[in-house]
Short mmCIF file of C-alpha atoms in Angstrom, two decimals:
data_model
loop_
_atom_site.label_atom_id
_atom_site.label_comp_id
_atom_site.label_asym_id
_atom_site.label_seq_id
_atom_site.Cartn_x
_atom_site.Cartn_y
_atom_site.Cartn_z
CA MET A 1 2.97 23.70 4.05
CA SER A 2 4.78 20.95 2.68
CA VAL A 3 3.00 18.14 0.81
CA TYR A 4 4.34 14.79 1.51
CA GLN A 5 4.56 11.59 -0.72
CA THR A 6 4.52 8.86 2.21
CA LEU A 7 2.70 10.24 5.20
CA SER A 8 -0.29 13.34 5.45
CA LEU A 9 -0.39 16.11 7.97
CA GLU A 10 -3.88 17.23 9.33
CA ILE A 11 -4.08 20.02 11.75
CA SER A 12 -7.72 20.87 13.50
CA GLY A 13 -7.71 23.31 15.94
CA ARG A 14 -4.21 23.03 18.00
CA VAL A 15 -4.01 18.99 17.43
CA ALA A 16 -1.99 17.90 14.57
CA VAL A 17 -2.44 14.29 13.40
CA VAL A 18 0.73 12.53 11.21
CA THR A 19 -0.65 9.55 9.37
CA PHE A 20 2.11 7.24 7.58
CA ARG A 21 0.54 6.24 3.89
CA ARG A 22 2.32 3.30 2.81
CA ALA A 23 -0.05 1.04 3.53
CA ASP A 24 0.38 -1.73 0.84
CA GLN A 25 3.98 -2.24 2.52
CA LEU A 26 2.35 -2.02 6.12
CA ASN A 27 3.91 1.50 6.25
CA ALA A 28 7.80 0.18 6.28
CA MET A 29 9.84 3.03 6.52
CA ASN A 30 12.26 3.90 3.73
CA ARG A 31 14.48 6.71 3.41
CA LEU A 32 12.26 9.31 2.01
CA MET A 33 9.85 8.58 5.03
CA GLN A 34 12.54 8.42 7.47
CA SER A 35 13.44 11.87 6.28
CA GLU A 36 9.29 13.49 6.15
CA ILE A 37 8.95 11.97 9.65
CA THR A 38 12.00 13.89 10.67
CA GLU A 39 10.95 17.14 8.70
CA VAL A 40 7.08 16.97 10.09
CA PHE A 41 8.20 16.72 13.36
CA GLU A 42 10.81 19.10 13.76
CA ALA A 43 8.53 21.66 12.01
CA LEU A 44 5.35 20.85 14.95
CA SER A 45 7.59 21.18 17.07
CA GLN A 46 8.55 24.56 16.77
CA ASP A 47 4.71 25.54 15.98
CA ASP A 48 3.40 27.11 18.60
CA GLY A 49 -0.23 26.82 17.07
CA VAL A 50 -0.06 23.01 18.05
CA GLY A 51 -0.39 21.55 21.44
CA ALA A 52 -0.42 17.83 20.85
CA ILE A 53 0.80 15.72 18.31
CA VAL A 54 -0.97 12.16 17.16
CA VAL A 55 0.23 9.58 15.14
CA THR A 56 -0.86 6.62 13.55
CA GLY A 57 -0.55 4.53 10.42
CA GLU A 58 -2.89 3.83 7.63
CA GLY A 59 -4.39 0.51 6.85
CA ARG A 60 -3.62 -2.76 8.88
CA GLY A 61 0.14 -1.50 10.36
CA PHE A 62 1.31 1.52 11.98
CA MET A 63 4.78 0.65 11.00
CA ALA A 64 6.31 -2.65 9.86
CA GLY A 65 10.13 -1.57 10.80
CA ALA A 66 12.37 -0.55 7.76
CA ASP A 67 11.34 -1.14 4.29
CA ILE A 68 13.53 -4.74 3.88
CA LYS A 69 14.03 -4.53 -0.12
CA GLU A 70 15.41 -0.95 0.27
CA TYR A 71 17.41 -2.11 3.56
CA ALA A 72 18.86 -5.02 2.23
CA ALA A 73 20.31 -3.35 -1.13
CA GLN A 74 22.13 -0.55 0.78
CA THR A 75 25.85 -0.42 0.70
CA ALA A 76 27.88 0.00 3.99
CA ILE A 77 27.59 3.59 3.23
CA GLU A 78 24.56 3.79 2.69
CA PHE A 79 23.55 2.06 5.62
CA ASP A 80 25.58 4.24 8.40
CA ALA A 81 23.78 7.48 6.81
CA PHE A 82 20.31 5.70 7.29
CA GLN A 83 21.19 4.87 10.69
CA ALA A 84 22.31 8.18 11.17
CA ALA A 85 19.72 10.12 10.10
CA GLY A 86 17.73 7.38 12.02
CA THR A 87 18.67 9.17 14.88
CA ARG A 88 17.77 12.58 14.10
CA MET A 89 14.24 11.22 13.33
CA TYR A 90 13.61 9.42 16.51
CA ALA A 91 15.27 12.39 18.68
CA ALA A 92 12.30 14.72 16.28
CA VAL A 93 9.93 12.24 17.98
CA GLU A 94 11.07 11.64 21.30
CA ASN A 95 12.57 15.62 22.13
CA ASN A 96 9.09 17.21 20.41
CA ARG A 97 8.57 20.17 22.38
CA LYS A 98 4.85 18.65 22.41
CA PRO A 99 3.40 15.58 23.69
CA VAL A 100 3.50 12.44 21.08
CA ILE A 101 0.37 10.38 21.21
CA ALA A 102 0.71 6.81 19.17
CA ALA A 103 -2.17 5.37 17.81
CA VAL A 104 -1.10 1.87 17.04
CA ASN A 105 -3.66 0.45 14.86
CA GLY A 106 -1.51 -2.67 13.86
CA PHE A 107 1.62 -4.04 13.49
CA ALA A 108 4.31 -1.69 14.96
CA LEU A 109 8.07 -4.04 14.32
CA GLY A 110 11.63 -2.78 14.89
CA GLY A 111 11.57 1.01 13.62
CA GLY A 112 7.85 1.12 14.04
CA MET A 113 7.93 0.03 17.71
CA GLU A 114 10.73 1.97 18.15
CA LEU A 115 9.10 4.93 17.06
CA VAL A 116 6.39 3.80 19.43
CA LEU A 117 8.71 3.57 22.44
CA CYS A 118 9.66 7.31 21.76
CA CYS A 119 5.69 8.43 22.37
CA ASP A 120 4.93 9.98 25.36
CA ILE A 121 0.98 8.01 25.50
CA VAL A 122 0.38 4.85 23.97
CA ILE A 123 -3.03 4.26 22.45
CA ALA A 124 -3.34 0.71 20.82
CA ASN A 125 -6.57 -1.16 19.29
CA GLN A 126 -7.05 -4.87 20.18
CA PHE A 127 -5.36 -6.12 16.98
CA ALA A 128 -1.91 -4.09 17.47
CA LYS A 129 1.31 -6.27 18.01
CA LEU A 130 4.20 -4.68 19.24
CA GLY A 131 8.03 -6.26 18.58
CA LEU A 132 11.72 -6.16 18.18
CA PRO A 133 12.35 -8.92 15.86
CA GLU A 134 15.67 -7.89 14.34
CA ILE A 135 17.23 -10.85 16.23
CA LYS A 136 15.68 -12.75 13.12
CA LEU A 137 18.22 -11.30 10.87
CA GLY A 138 20.86 -12.16 13.48
CA LEU A 139 21.00 -8.10 13.98
CA VAL A 140 19.95 -6.04 17.11
CA PRO A 141 17.93 -2.60 17.01
CA GLY A 142 19.60 0.36 15.91
CA GLY A 143 17.45 3.03 16.56
CA GLY A 144 16.74 2.81 20.76
CA GLY A 145 15.49 -0.30 20.83
CA THR A 146 17.52 -1.82 23.46
CA GLN A 147 17.92 1.03 25.88
CA ARG A 148 14.18 2.40 25.63
CA SER A 149 12.64 -0.94 25.74
CA VAL A 150 14.91 -1.39 29.16
CA GLN A 151 13.62 2.01 30.48
CA LYS A 152 9.77 1.49 29.98
CA LEU A 153 9.47 -2.04 30.20
CA GLY A 154 12.41 -2.99 32.66
CA ARG A 155 15.29 -5.25 31.47
CA ASN A 156 13.85 -8.94 31.74
CA ARG A 157 10.84 -8.38 29.97
CA SER A 158 12.97 -6.54 27.06
CA ASN A 159 15.47 -9.41 27.08
CA LEU A 160 12.82 -11.71 26.00
CA LEU A 161 11.72 -9.61 23.14
CA LEU A 162 14.61 -8.86 22.44
CA MET A 163 16.44 -12.29 22.28
CA THR A 164 13.51 -14.34 20.81
CA GLY A 165 11.96 -11.82 18.29
CA ALA A 166 8.43 -12.23 19.51
CA ILE A 167 5.58 -10.12 18.77
CA VAL A 168 3.15 -9.88 21.14
CA PRO A 169 -0.07 -8.18 21.72
CA ALA A 170 -0.27 -4.69 22.79
CA SER A 171 -1.85 -5.83 25.87
CA GLU A 172 1.05 -7.73 27.11
CA LEU A 173 2.75 -4.28 27.19
CA ALA A 174 0.37 -2.67 29.26
CA ALA A 175 2.86 -2.32 32.08
CA GLY A 176 5.26 0.40 31.25
CA LEU A 177 4.73 1.12 27.65
CA VAL A 178 0.67 1.15 26.37
CA ASN A 179 -1.70 3.30 28.36
CA GLU A 180 -4.48 1.83 26.89
CA VAL A 181 -6.22 -0.94 24.30
CA VAL A 182 -9.44 -0.22 22.93
CA ASP A 183 -11.31 -1.48 20.11
CA ALA A 184 -10.21 -0.52 16.77
CA GLU A 185 -13.36 2.09 16.12
CA LYS A 186 -12.02 4.01 19.38
CA LEU A 187 -8.79 4.35 18.71
CA MET A 188 -8.72 7.73 16.73
CA PRO A 189 -11.39 9.08 18.62
CA ARG A 190 -9.95 8.28 22.18
CA ALA A 191 -6.29 9.45 21.06
CA LEU A 192 -8.02 12.60 19.84
CA GLU A 193 -9.70 13.62 23.01
CA LEU A 194 -6.73 12.92 25.13
CA ALA A 195 -4.46 15.11 22.69
CA GLY A 196 -7.09 17.84 22.55
CA MET A 197 -7.15 17.33 26.77
CA ILE A 198 -3.68 18.04 26.73
CA ALA A 199 -3.43 20.74 24.05
CA ALA A 200 -6.21 22.47 25.86
CA GLU A 201 -3.72 23.15 29.23
CA PRO A 202 -1.19 25.72 29.52
CA ALA A 203 1.49 25.22 26.73
CA ALA A 204 4.44 25.73 29.45
CA ALA A 205 3.42 23.64 31.71
CA ILE A 206 2.94 20.61 29.43
CA GLU A 207 6.35 21.64 27.65
CA ALA A 208 7.78 21.45 31.64
CA LEU A 209 5.81 18.29 32.47
CA LYS A 210 7.25 16.35 29.22
CA ALA A 211 11.02 17.85 29.91
CA LEU A 212 10.55 16.99 33.62
CA THR A 213 9.39 13.06 33.20
CA ALA A 214 11.91 12.67 30.52
CA HIS A 215 14.81 14.20 33.17
CA ALA A 216 13.52 11.47 35.71
CA VAL A 217 13.93 8.45 33.37
CA SER A 218 17.73 8.79 32.97
CA GLY A 219 18.75 11.60 35.34
CA ASP A 220 19.71 12.43 38.71
CA LEU A 221 17.08 12.30 41.36
CA ALA A 222 18.20 15.57 43.29
CA GLU A 223 18.99 17.12 40.00
CA GLY A 224 15.13 16.72 38.80
CA LEU A 225 14.00 17.38 41.97
CA ALA A 226 15.86 20.94 42.08
CA MET A 227 14.58 21.27 38.53
CA GLU A 228 10.73 20.41 39.58
CA ARG A 229 11.05 23.14 42.12
CA ASP A 230 12.19 25.80 39.67
CA VAL A 231 9.88 24.93 36.92
CA LEU A 232 7.51 25.26 39.57
CA GLY A 233 8.58 28.30 40.72
CA GLY A 234 8.65 29.74 37.41
CA LEU A 235 5.08 28.97 36.15
CA TYR A 236 4.03 30.27 39.49
CA ARG A 237 5.38 33.28 39.20
CA SER A 238 3.91 33.85 35.63
CA GLU A 239 0.79 35.90 35.12
CA THR A 240 -0.85 32.82 33.63
CA GLY A 241 0.01 31.01 36.73
CA GLN A 242 -1.17 33.48 39.39
CA GLN A 243 -4.98 33.68 37.49
CA ARG A 244 -5.31 29.88 36.98
CA VAL A 245 -4.12 29.47 41.18
CA LYS A 246 -7.06 32.10 42.08
CA ALA A 247 -9.42 31.11 39.93
CA PHE A 248 -8.92 27.36 41.34
CA ALA A 249 -8.95 28.26 44.73
CA GLU A 250 -12.57 30.83 44.08
CA LYS A 251 -13.97 27.75 42.97
CA SER A 252 -12.74 25.65 45.86
CA ALA A 253 -14.19 28.09 47.92
CA ALA A 254 -17.76 28.30 45.94
CA ARG A 255 -18.22 24.69 46.28
CA ALA A 256 -16.80 24.64 49.90
CA LYS A 257 -19.48 26.90 50.62
CA ALA A 258 -22.15 25.23 48.66
CA ALA A 259 -21.54 21.63 50.30
CA LYS A 260 -22.66 23.19 53.94
#
């Protein structure tokens, strides 16, 4: 198991928890953290012992974007390298074979919100605030913020965030991005509960569902429907699928008989 400097990894049963640990910087992402996020998520994607991933931040922040001191001091070559490495990092989260649940415990700004946009399920506490404030620097997001925000929130809502740099409560993004807003003390228990529920389901079906819903965002509908049918057929014909369908049918019959 790798030893990380900017984050921690804990695995309990089939659930992995990745925690950003630069609390004194509101978990702002520097080049080392970017590299370690990529490394840990790529490793977890290939770990068949893990069924779901929870990602959160230490302290008052989920991730307050890029480390501005390091970011401002970059040369042009370093900037290009940082952006290229960022593309790989976001892909490691978004295209992970395992469902990724964001437990947003505070500020998720810039690159932090872009990471949230890559996650499959988002749980936030009542103090969480999100935004894409790059316009305040005369810039635009570089980690997919303009594209994924439109996919999940719609163009007009995204334009308001992007063009004003507004930082808003998680509750304002409940339609399209944030699944639930809970009290702070319930954030990790709820995220872990969901992760455990998902990890307990057949891994092949969960992985297929993630791929199918991802395709639905930007893919051709007819192609997606064909993919869905093919995946369903394969799962249904598998030994596990047959066992689960038969078991469900038997339970349904027993319940119907008992209800008479």
